[in-house]
Short mmCIF file of C-alpha atoms in Angstrom, two decimals:
data_model
loop_
_atom_site.label_atom_id
_atom_site.label_comp_id
_atom_site.label_asym_id
_atom_site.label_seq_id
_atom_site.Cartn_x
_atom_site.Cartn_y
_atom_site.Cartn_z
CA MET R 1 111.77 58.43 154.63
CA LYS R 2 115.55 58.65 154.18
CA MET R 3 115.67 54.97 153.26
CA GLN R 4 112.94 55.49 150.67
CA TRP R 5 114.89 58.28 148.89
CA ALA R 6 118.00 56.16 149.11
CA TRP R 7 116.63 53.59 146.64
CA VAL R 8 114.26 55.82 144.61
CA LEU R 9 117.01 58.16 143.35
CA PRO R 10 119.26 55.38 141.94
CA VAL R 11 116.30 53.76 140.16
CA LEU R 12 115.27 57.06 138.50
CA THR R 13 118.85 57.65 137.43
CA ILE R 14 119.10 54.21 135.78
CA LEU R 15 115.77 54.67 133.96
CA THR R 16 116.81 58.09 132.68
CA LEU R 17 120.13 56.86 131.33
CA GLY R 18 118.44 53.81 129.78
CA GLY R 19 115.87 56.01 127.99
CA SER R 20 118.61 58.24 126.61
CA ALA R 21 120.53 55.26 125.32
CA TRP R 22 117.42 53.75 123.75
CA GLY R 23 116.69 57.05 121.89
CA GLN R 24 120.13 57.20 120.29
CA GLY R 25 120.64 55.54 116.93
CA TYR R 26 123.39 54.93 114.44
CA PRO R 27 124.19 57.54 111.85
CA GLN R 28 123.19 56.72 108.29
CA GLY R 29 125.48 56.21 105.37
CA TYR R 30 127.37 53.03 106.32
CA ALA R 31 127.29 50.05 104.02
CA GLN R 32 125.14 47.32 105.54
CA PRO R 33 125.46 43.53 105.28
CA ALA R 34 122.72 41.70 103.45
CA GLY R 35 119.94 40.14 105.46
CA GLY R 36 120.70 36.66 106.80
CA TYR R 37 124.51 37.20 106.99
CA ALA R 38 124.55 38.99 110.30
CA ALA R 39 126.66 37.54 113.10
CA PRO R 40 125.00 36.80 116.41
CA GLY R 41 124.36 40.04 118.21
CA TYR R 42 124.95 41.99 115.03
CA GLN R 43 122.28 44.63 114.49
CA GLN R 44 121.27 44.87 110.87
CA GLY R 45 121.51 48.47 109.80
CA GLY R 46 124.36 49.19 112.28
CA PRO R 47 128.17 48.89 112.33
CA PRO R 48 129.93 45.54 112.94
CA PRO R 49 130.40 44.36 116.50
CA GLY R 50 133.12 46.22 118.25
CA TYR R 51 133.12 49.00 115.67
CA ALA R 52 132.89 52.35 117.33
CA PRO R 53 130.44 54.51 115.40
CA MET R 54 131.92 57.81 114.33
CA TYR R 55 130.07 61.09 113.85
CA ASP R 56 129.76 61.93 110.21
CA PRO R 57 128.99 65.66 109.79
CA SER R 58 127.84 65.11 106.19
CA VAL R 59 124.90 63.00 107.33
CA MET R 60 121.71 65.01 107.93
CA MET R 61 119.67 64.14 111.01
CA TYR R 62 115.90 64.44 111.01
CA ALA R 63 114.36 67.00 113.26
CA PRO R 64 110.84 68.21 113.74
CA PRO R 65 109.89 71.54 112.19
CA GLY R 66 110.95 74.56 114.19
CA SER R 67 113.73 72.77 116.14
CA MET R 68 117.01 74.57 116.61
CA PRO R 69 120.14 73.07 115.05
CA GLY R 70 122.28 71.39 117.68
CA GLY R 71 125.71 69.84 118.08
CA PRO R 72 126.88 66.44 116.92
CA PRO R 73 124.71 63.50 117.95
CA GLY R 74 125.65 61.18 120.77
CA TYR R 75 127.40 57.89 120.09
CA GLY R 76 125.31 54.78 119.71
CA GLN R 77 124.87 52.11 122.29
CA GLN R 78 126.90 48.96 122.33
CA VAL R 79 126.07 46.33 119.78
CA GLY R 80 123.17 44.07 120.64
CA TYR R 81 122.13 46.10 123.65
CA MET R 82 118.31 46.36 123.75
CA GLN R 83 118.05 46.63 119.96
CA ALA R 84 115.22 45.26 117.94
CA GLU R 85 115.96 43.87 114.55
CA GLY R 86 115.24 46.56 111.94
CA PRO R 87 114.56 46.39 108.20
CA THR R 88 117.34 45.78 105.75
CA PRO R 89 118.08 48.95 103.72
CA ALA R 90 117.44 48.62 100.00
CA PRO R 91 120.36 48.95 97.58
CA LEU R 92 120.84 52.46 96.16
CA PRO R 93 119.72 52.41 92.50
CA GLY R 94 122.60 52.73 90.07
CA SER R 95 125.27 52.27 92.77
CA GLU R 96 127.97 49.71 93.27
CA PRO R 97 127.08 46.41 95.03
CA GLY R 98 127.04 46.83 98.77
CA VAL R 99 126.16 50.55 98.67
CA LEU R 100 122.76 50.87 100.24
CA ALA R 101 120.24 53.70 100.29
CA PRO R 102 119.90 55.77 103.46
CA MET R 103 117.15 54.76 105.80
CA PRO R 104 114.01 56.83 105.27
CA GLY R 105 113.15 59.44 107.83
CA PRO R 106 109.89 59.87 109.64
CA SER R 107 106.78 60.27 107.50
CA GLY R 108 106.38 63.79 106.18
CA TYR R 109 110.06 64.75 106.51
CA GLU R 110 112.75 64.82 103.88
CA GLY R 111 116.47 64.31 104.15
CA GLY R 112 118.97 66.80 102.89
CA PRO R 113 119.37 70.49 103.60
CA HIS R 114 116.31 72.71 103.90
CA GLU R 115 115.71 76.41 104.12
CA GLU R 116 115.04 77.53 107.65
CA GLY R 117 111.47 76.84 108.65
CA ASN R 118 110.61 75.11 105.36
CA TYR R 119 110.25 71.31 105.46
CA GLY R 120 108.91 69.28 102.60
CA SER R 121 107.50 70.79 99.40
CA ALA R 122 104.13 72.37 98.73
CA ASN R 123 104.86 73.91 95.35
CA ALA R 124 102.35 73.60 92.55
CA GLU R 125 104.75 71.58 90.40
CA ASP R 126 104.78 68.78 93.00
CA PHE R 127 101.15 68.19 92.14
CA GLY R 128 101.68 68.08 88.37
CA VAL R 129 100.82 71.77 87.82
CA ASP R 130 103.35 74.41 86.80
CA CYS R 131 103.34 77.53 88.93
CA PRO R 132 101.99 80.40 86.80
CA TYR R 133 104.58 82.79 88.21
CA CYS R 134 107.79 80.84 87.65
CA GLY R 135 106.64 78.15 85.20
CA GLY R 136 107.82 75.39 87.50
CA ALA R 137 111.31 76.83 88.00
CA GLY R 138 110.70 77.02 91.72
CA CYS R 139 109.35 79.83 93.90
CA ASP R 140 107.11 80.19 96.93
CA ARG R 141 104.30 82.12 95.25
CA CYS R 142 102.05 79.05 95.08
CA GLY R 143 103.65 77.20 97.97
CA GLY R 144 101.21 78.11 100.72
CA HIS R 145 104.04 79.14 103.04
CA HIS R 146 102.42 82.38 104.19
CA GLY R 147 99.07 81.32 105.56
CA LEU R 148 95.63 81.93 104.10
CA LEU R 149 96.05 85.70 103.76
CA GLY R 150 99.45 85.30 102.15
CA ASP R 151 98.12 82.74 99.69
CA VAL R 152 95.20 84.99 98.72
CA LEU R 153 97.47 88.00 98.25
CA GLY R 154 99.85 85.83 96.25
CA CYS R 155 97.08 84.88 93.85
CA VAL R 156 95.70 88.42 93.37
CA GLY R 157 99.05 90.20 93.56
CA PRO R 158 100.63 91.85 90.51
CA TYR R 159 102.73 89.93 88.01
CA PRO R 160 106.28 90.40 89.36
CA ASP R 161 108.38 89.37 86.33
CA GLY R 162 111.52 91.51 86.11
CA GLY R 163 111.08 92.94 89.59
CA CYS R 164 111.25 96.68 90.14
CA GLY R 165 113.94 96.90 87.46
CA ALA R 166 111.49 95.99 84.67
CA VAL R 167 111.37 98.97 82.32
CA ARG R 168 107.92 100.49 81.86
CA TRP R 169 106.97 99.66 78.30
CA TYR R 170 103.91 98.92 76.18
CA ASP R 171 103.07 98.78 72.49
CA PHE R 172 99.64 100.35 72.69
CA SER R 173 97.29 101.63 75.34
CA LEU R 174 93.56 102.35 75.42
CA ASP R 175 92.12 104.57 78.16
CA TYR R 176 88.60 105.56 79.11
CA MET R 177 88.49 109.22 80.20
CA TYR R 178 85.72 110.96 82.13
CA LEU R 179 86.46 114.70 82.15
CA LYS R 180 84.62 117.72 83.48
CA ARG R 181 85.08 121.25 82.18
CA ASP R 182 85.14 123.64 85.10
CA ASN R 183 84.69 127.10 83.63
CA ILE R 184 82.28 128.53 81.08
CA GLY R 185 84.22 131.76 80.61
CA ARG R 186 83.88 135.31 81.80
CA THR R 187 80.39 136.42 82.78
CA THR R 188 78.25 137.70 79.91
CA ASN R 189 74.71 138.98 80.47
CA PHE R 190 71.97 138.29 77.90
CA THR R 191 68.51 138.99 79.34
CA SER R 192 66.88 141.20 81.98
CA GLN R 193 63.39 141.09 83.42
CA GLY R 194 61.95 144.52 82.78
CA ILE R 195 63.66 147.54 81.27
CA ALA R 196 67.12 147.79 82.89
CA GLY R 197 65.83 145.23 85.36
CA PRO R 198 67.62 142.37 87.11
CA ILE R 199 69.59 139.96 84.96
CA VAL R 200 67.75 136.65 84.59
CA LEU R 201 69.87 134.98 81.89
CA SER R 202 73.68 134.96 81.73
CA THR R 203 76.61 132.59 81.28
CA ASP R 204 76.55 132.09 85.05
CA ASP R 205 73.40 130.03 84.52
CA LEU R 206 75.22 127.60 82.23
CA ALA R 207 76.95 124.50 83.58
CA PHE R 208 78.64 121.69 81.69
CA ASN R 209 78.24 118.09 82.73
CA GLU R 210 81.06 115.55 82.50
CA SER R 211 81.88 114.06 79.13
CA SER R 212 83.49 110.71 78.38
CA SER R 213 85.65 109.48 75.53
CA PHE R 214 88.79 107.44 74.83
CA ARG R 215 92.52 107.98 74.52
CA PHE R 216 94.67 105.82 72.25
CA THR R 217 98.47 105.62 72.53
CA GLY R 218 100.73 103.62 70.25
CA MET R 219 104.53 103.39 70.33
CA PHE R 220 107.38 101.54 68.73
CA GLN R 221 111.04 101.28 69.67
CA VAL R 222 113.54 103.34 67.70
CA GLY R 223 116.65 102.79 69.84
CA PRO R 224 117.98 101.65 73.22
CA GLY R 225 115.39 102.81 75.73
CA SER R 226 113.84 105.20 73.20
CA SER R 227 110.56 105.12 71.35
CA ALA R 228 108.34 107.09 69.02
CA GLU R 229 104.74 107.44 70.17
CA PHE R 230 101.45 108.71 68.85
CA VAL R 231 98.65 109.91 71.13
CA TYR R 232 95.06 110.82 70.32
CA TYR R 233 92.17 111.67 72.56
CA GLY R 234 89.11 113.70 71.74
CA LEU R 235 85.47 113.55 70.72
CA PHE R 236 84.65 115.16 74.06
CA PHE R 237 81.39 117.07 73.71
CA TYR R 238 79.94 119.48 76.28
CA GLU R 239 76.51 121.06 76.13
CA SER R 240 74.44 123.32 78.35
CA THR R 241 71.04 124.89 77.66
CA VAL R 242 69.05 127.29 79.82
CA SER R 243 65.79 129.18 79.16
CA VAL R 244 63.83 131.95 80.83
CA THR R 245 60.14 132.77 80.29
CA ASP R 246 57.77 135.62 81.15
CA PRO R 247 54.09 135.32 80.15
CA ASN R 248 53.80 139.12 80.32
CA GLY R 249 56.43 139.64 77.61
CA ASN R 250 58.72 141.56 79.90
CA LEU R 251 62.10 140.11 78.87
CA PHE R 252 64.66 142.47 77.32
CA SER R 253 67.93 141.56 75.58
CA ALA R 254 71.47 142.86 75.57
CA PHE R 255 71.00 144.03 71.95
CA SER R 256 68.92 146.98 73.21
CA ASN R 257 70.99 147.44 76.34
CA PHE R 258 68.12 145.76 78.20
CA GLY R 259 65.32 147.88 76.76
CA THR R 260 67.00 151.28 77.08
CA LEU R 261 68.46 151.87 73.60
CA PRO R 262 66.05 152.22 71.90
CA PHE R 263 63.46 152.47 74.63
CA ASN R 264 61.34 149.27 74.78
CA GLY R 265 64.00 147.61 72.59
CA PHE R 266 63.70 145.93 69.20
CA ALA R 267 60.67 144.03 67.99
CA GLU R 268 62.68 140.84 67.33
CA THR R 269 64.67 140.64 70.56
CA ASP R 270 62.71 142.50 73.25
CA GLN R 271 59.35 142.41 74.99
CA SER R 272 59.90 138.66 74.82
CA ASP R 273 58.06 135.88 76.57
CA LEU R 274 60.86 133.34 75.86
CA GLN R 275 64.64 133.57 75.55
CA THR R 276 66.84 130.45 75.29
CA LEU R 277 70.64 130.19 75.47
CA ARG R 278 72.57 127.12 74.27
CA TYR R 279 76.34 126.60 74.54
CA THR R 280 78.34 123.65 73.14
CA SER R 281 82.06 122.89 73.12
CA LYS R 282 84.26 120.04 71.87
CA PHE R 283 87.98 119.37 71.50
CA ASP R 284 90.45 116.96 69.90
CA ASN R 285 94.12 116.36 70.74
CA PHE R 286 96.86 114.82 68.55
CA GLU R 287 100.49 114.23 69.60
CA ALA R 288 103.65 112.77 68.09
CA ASN R 289 106.54 112.43 70.56
CA PHE R 290 110.03 111.02 70.96
CA ARG R 291 110.55 109.49 74.40
CA GLN R 292 113.81 108.42 76.07
CA ARG R 293 113.55 106.24 79.16
CA TRP R 294 115.92 106.03 82.15
CA VAL R 295 116.20 103.83 85.25
CA ALA R 296 117.74 104.90 88.56
CA PRO R 297 120.64 102.79 89.93
CA SER R 298 118.41 101.41 92.68
CA ALA R 299 115.76 100.44 90.06
CA ARG R 300 113.14 101.68 92.50
CA TYR R 301 112.71 104.85 90.43
CA GLN R 302 112.47 105.19 86.68
CA GLY R 303 111.04 107.62 84.18
CA SER R 304 111.49 109.31 80.84
CA TRP R 305 111.74 112.64 79.10
CA LEU R 306 110.07 113.50 75.82
CA ILE R 307 109.95 116.09 73.10
CA GLY R 308 107.32 116.27 70.41
CA ALA R 309 104.60 118.10 68.55
CA ARG R 310 100.96 118.61 69.46
CA TYR R 311 97.88 119.75 67.59
CA PHE R 312 94.93 120.85 69.71
CA LYS R 313 91.56 121.83 68.25
CA LEU R 314 88.80 123.53 70.24
CA ASP R 315 85.44 124.30 68.60
CA GLU R 316 82.49 126.05 70.25
CA GLN R 317 79.01 127.31 69.41
CA LEU R 318 76.72 129.78 71.16
CA SER R 319 73.06 130.20 70.18
CA LEU R 320 70.46 132.67 71.48
CA PHE R 321 66.80 132.47 70.53
CA THR R 322 64.33 135.26 71.36
CA ASN R 323 60.56 135.24 70.78
CA SER R 324 58.04 138.04 71.31
CA THR R 325 54.36 137.14 71.12
CA THR R 326 53.54 140.80 71.71
CA ASN R 327 55.46 141.90 68.59
CA ASN R 328 54.86 138.65 66.66
CA ALA R 329 58.59 138.52 65.92
CA SER R 330 61.63 136.41 66.77
CA ALA R 331 65.37 136.30 66.19
CA PHE R 332 68.05 133.65 66.18
CA TYR R 333 71.68 134.48 66.97
CA ASP R 334 74.46 131.93 66.32
CA THR R 335 78.21 132.25 66.68
CA ASP R 336 80.69 129.46 65.78
CA ILE R 337 84.24 129.61 67.15
CA PHE R 338 87.24 127.53 66.17
CA ASN R 339 90.79 127.34 67.57
CA SER R 340 93.62 125.46 65.86
CA MET R 341 96.81 125.25 67.95
CA THR R 342 100.05 123.72 66.66
CA GLY R 343 103.44 123.69 68.34
CA MET R 344 106.21 121.85 70.17
CA GLN R 345 106.04 120.40 73.65
CA VAL R 346 108.35 118.89 76.25
CA GLY R 347 107.62 116.70 79.23
CA GLY R 348 108.32 113.46 81.00
CA ASP R 349 107.17 110.97 83.57
CA ILE R 350 108.48 109.41 86.77
CA TRP R 351 107.50 106.16 88.48
CA PHE R 352 108.06 104.66 91.92
CA CYS R 353 107.95 100.88 92.39
CA LEU R 354 105.90 99.97 95.44
CA LEU R 355 106.53 96.27 94.76
CA PRO R 356 107.28 94.30 91.59
CA GLY R 357 104.36 94.83 89.22
CA LEU R 358 102.79 97.75 91.13
CA ARG R 359 103.87 101.35 90.48
CA LEU R 360 102.77 104.88 91.33
CA GLY R 361 103.75 107.77 89.10
CA GLY R 362 102.80 110.73 87.02
CA GLU R 363 103.36 112.42 83.69
CA ALA R 364 103.35 116.06 82.60
CA LYS R 365 103.65 117.79 79.22
CA ALA R 366 103.49 121.46 78.22
CA GLY R 367 104.15 123.64 75.22
CA VAL R 368 103.64 127.01 73.58
CA TYR R 369 101.56 126.99 70.42
CA GLY R 370 100.47 129.25 67.63
CA ASN R 371 96.69 129.62 67.65
CA GLN R 372 94.75 130.33 64.49
CA ALA R 373 91.34 131.35 65.83
CA GLY R 374 88.24 132.40 63.96
CA GLN R 375 84.53 133.03 64.23
CA ASN R 376 81.44 132.88 62.02
CA THR R 377 78.36 134.75 63.21
CA SER R 378 74.87 134.79 61.75
CA ILE R 379 71.71 136.59 62.90
CA SER R 380 68.34 135.85 61.34
CA THR R 381 64.88 137.24 62.06
CA SER R 382 61.32 136.09 61.50
CA SER R 383 61.01 138.62 58.68
CA GLY R 384 63.55 136.62 56.68
CA ALA R 385 66.40 139.08 57.01
CA LEU R 386 69.87 137.58 57.51
CA PHE R 387 73.08 139.11 58.82
CA GLN R 388 76.47 137.35 58.63
CA GLU R 389 80.02 138.21 59.62
CA ASN R 390 83.30 136.40 60.24
CA GLY R 391 86.68 137.21 61.68
CA ASP R 392 89.97 135.58 62.64
CA SER R 393 93.09 136.14 64.68
CA ALA R 394 96.58 134.68 65.17
CA ASP R 395 98.05 134.59 68.63
CA VAL R 396 100.09 132.53 71.09
CA ALA R 397 98.45 129.88 73.26
CA PHE R 398 99.52 127.47 76.00
CA VAL R 399 98.53 123.82 76.43
CA GLY R 400 99.61 121.68 79.38
CA ASP R 401 98.40 118.43 80.84
CA ALA R 402 99.31 116.16 83.74
CA THR R 403 98.25 112.71 84.91
CA LEU R 404 98.64 110.93 88.24
CA MET R 405 98.48 107.16 87.82
CA ALA R 406 98.88 103.75 89.40
CA THR R 407 99.75 100.75 87.24
CA TYR R 408 99.07 97.10 88.10
CA ARG R 409 100.70 94.41 85.98
CA ILE R 410 98.23 91.60 85.28
CA ASN R 411 100.55 89.30 83.33
CA TYR R 412 103.43 89.53 80.89
CA GLN R 413 101.33 91.28 78.22
CA TRP R 414 98.62 93.24 80.04
CA THR R 415 98.86 96.06 82.56
CA ALA R 416 95.92 97.91 84.12
CA LYS R 417 96.09 101.56 85.14
CA LEU R 418 93.94 104.03 87.04
CA GLY R 419 94.53 107.74 87.36
CA TYR R 420 93.38 111.35 87.36
CA HIS R 421 93.94 113.66 84.40
CA PHE R 422 94.30 117.45 84.21
CA LEU R 423 94.23 119.58 81.03
CA TYR R 424 94.64 123.36 80.88
CA VAL R 425 94.46 125.54 77.75
CA ASP R 426 95.07 129.31 77.74
CA GLY R 427 94.91 131.93 74.99
CA VAL R 428 91.86 130.61 73.14
CA ALA R 429 88.69 132.15 71.73
CA LEU R 430 85.50 131.13 73.53
CA ALA R 431 82.01 131.51 72.14
CA THR R 432 80.65 133.13 75.30
CA GLU R 433 83.42 135.72 75.25
CA ASN R 434 82.85 136.56 71.58
CA PHE R 435 79.18 137.43 71.87
CA ASP R 436 78.71 140.91 70.38
CA PRO R 437 75.54 142.70 71.61
CA THR R 438 75.85 145.45 68.99
CA PRO R 439 72.55 145.33 67.03
CA PRO R 440 72.80 144.62 63.29
CA ALA R 441 71.18 146.86 60.69
CA LEU R 442 68.36 144.39 60.01
CA PHE R 443 66.64 145.01 63.36
CA PHE R 444 63.56 147.24 63.62
CA PRO R 445 63.73 150.08 64.36
CA LEU R 446 67.04 150.52 62.62
CA PRO R 447 69.89 150.87 65.10
CA GLY R 448 71.90 154.02 65.02
CA VAL R 449 75.33 152.30 65.33
CA ASN R 450 77.50 150.36 62.92
CA ARG R 451 78.51 146.82 63.92
CA THR R 452 82.15 145.74 63.41
CA VAL R 453 83.82 142.37 63.88
CA ASN R 454 85.40 141.81 67.29
CA MET R 455 87.66 138.86 68.17
CA ASN R 456 88.65 137.89 71.71
CA ASP R 457 91.20 135.06 72.02
CA ASN R 458 92.23 135.52 75.65
CA GLY R 459 90.03 132.83 77.16
CA ASN R 460 91.05 129.66 79.00
CA VAL R 461 89.54 126.26 79.70
CA PHE R 462 90.30 123.66 82.36
CA TYR R 463 89.37 119.97 82.25
CA HIS R 464 89.92 117.30 84.88
CA GLY R 465 88.63 113.85 85.72
CA PHE R 466 89.26 110.15 86.14
CA MET R 467 90.77 107.78 83.64
CA ALA R 468 91.24 104.01 83.53
CA GLY R 469 92.83 101.85 80.88
CA LEU R 470 94.83 98.87 79.73
CA GLU R 471 98.33 98.64 78.27
CA PHE R 472 99.36 95.81 75.98
CA MET R 473 102.86 94.56 75.18
CA TRP R 474 103.62 91.98 72.48
#
């Protein structure tokens, strides 16, 4: 056994050293003699016989992807030792005679410096197509360097031009808004079942559905980072109708204090078999603002402040129809309310850049306004009698709104946004709160009180809902 190891170990050592020598080659970059002029034993593509190859640090060595950079390569073997004749390098185009091109590396690898972990090129421009993100200038958005998920996210990701430092700007914006009005107003009772009986018809029975419309915003630059903008949204219309019936004609109205004054009520409004209440509301909003934008030093945050004027118009209508088959009489009550608010407002917005092209932020505006409110009321009966009155008031109102939004940049010109909008108005006249149950003189029997105009402008409304839109920049 000892004799066997005595000759096995030297043989393995010789084979190992021979394999290492065979795997070492000459560095590239030396001028090579033309084919056919090599001296005996001279390896084409290598240095002359007896020339000791030197390590040239400027020459890049090929390595498989993922290999760690190492030290200088080992020196080549002696000339003519176990070397097969290799191909003659081609002359370098445009160079002096005798200067030859470097030998090509293994298939699929490129010479020259590379970024760590990135060998070869897989950019779109290598296939004759400009990358849509950099226009062929060179980036890894289309390069497929991040796996399937990275490539998919790269294709559906936001347009990153300008990075987080790109100032939020657009020339006009169009938004779809879907808003709900929460409150009807303070409770007002209209109808009871039986004399002084339980209330069966009141404003608590009314409920508005959501309403949809559009908001348009246009702006133009007036200075460095500043712009003038115009905003309009409106045409929101809310409607609610509710009816109550009693085949026995046992419905009594608020005009007779529910059948108590006078007893059994009036012929037109009491002992009814049908009473119907209808409430409608609509509003329009106009703004003209000056906006100054700012960007934080880190460019991650940016925003603006604004000052401007707003005009807000709120119009409402309340209708009550009563019919008495027992008395063969009916009445129709209608009140129209209008609010016109004009004043100054201040506000601003702030945005946080999640990544280039994708932002989260919000905007808020508020102001104190003068409100010119008014009402027109008419009451008609089946006998043909008509009663009309009107009134107005001037008071202070408040209007404030806020929006939480996310913006997604589609390309250089278009940006999509999605958000939630809030709008609150206080100090307004509401139709439900301006219902006057005092009976007019045209009712039968004649009431014993005189009716005077009353105006209540202390109501408030609150709207909220989703919005989605597009911004466009020239």
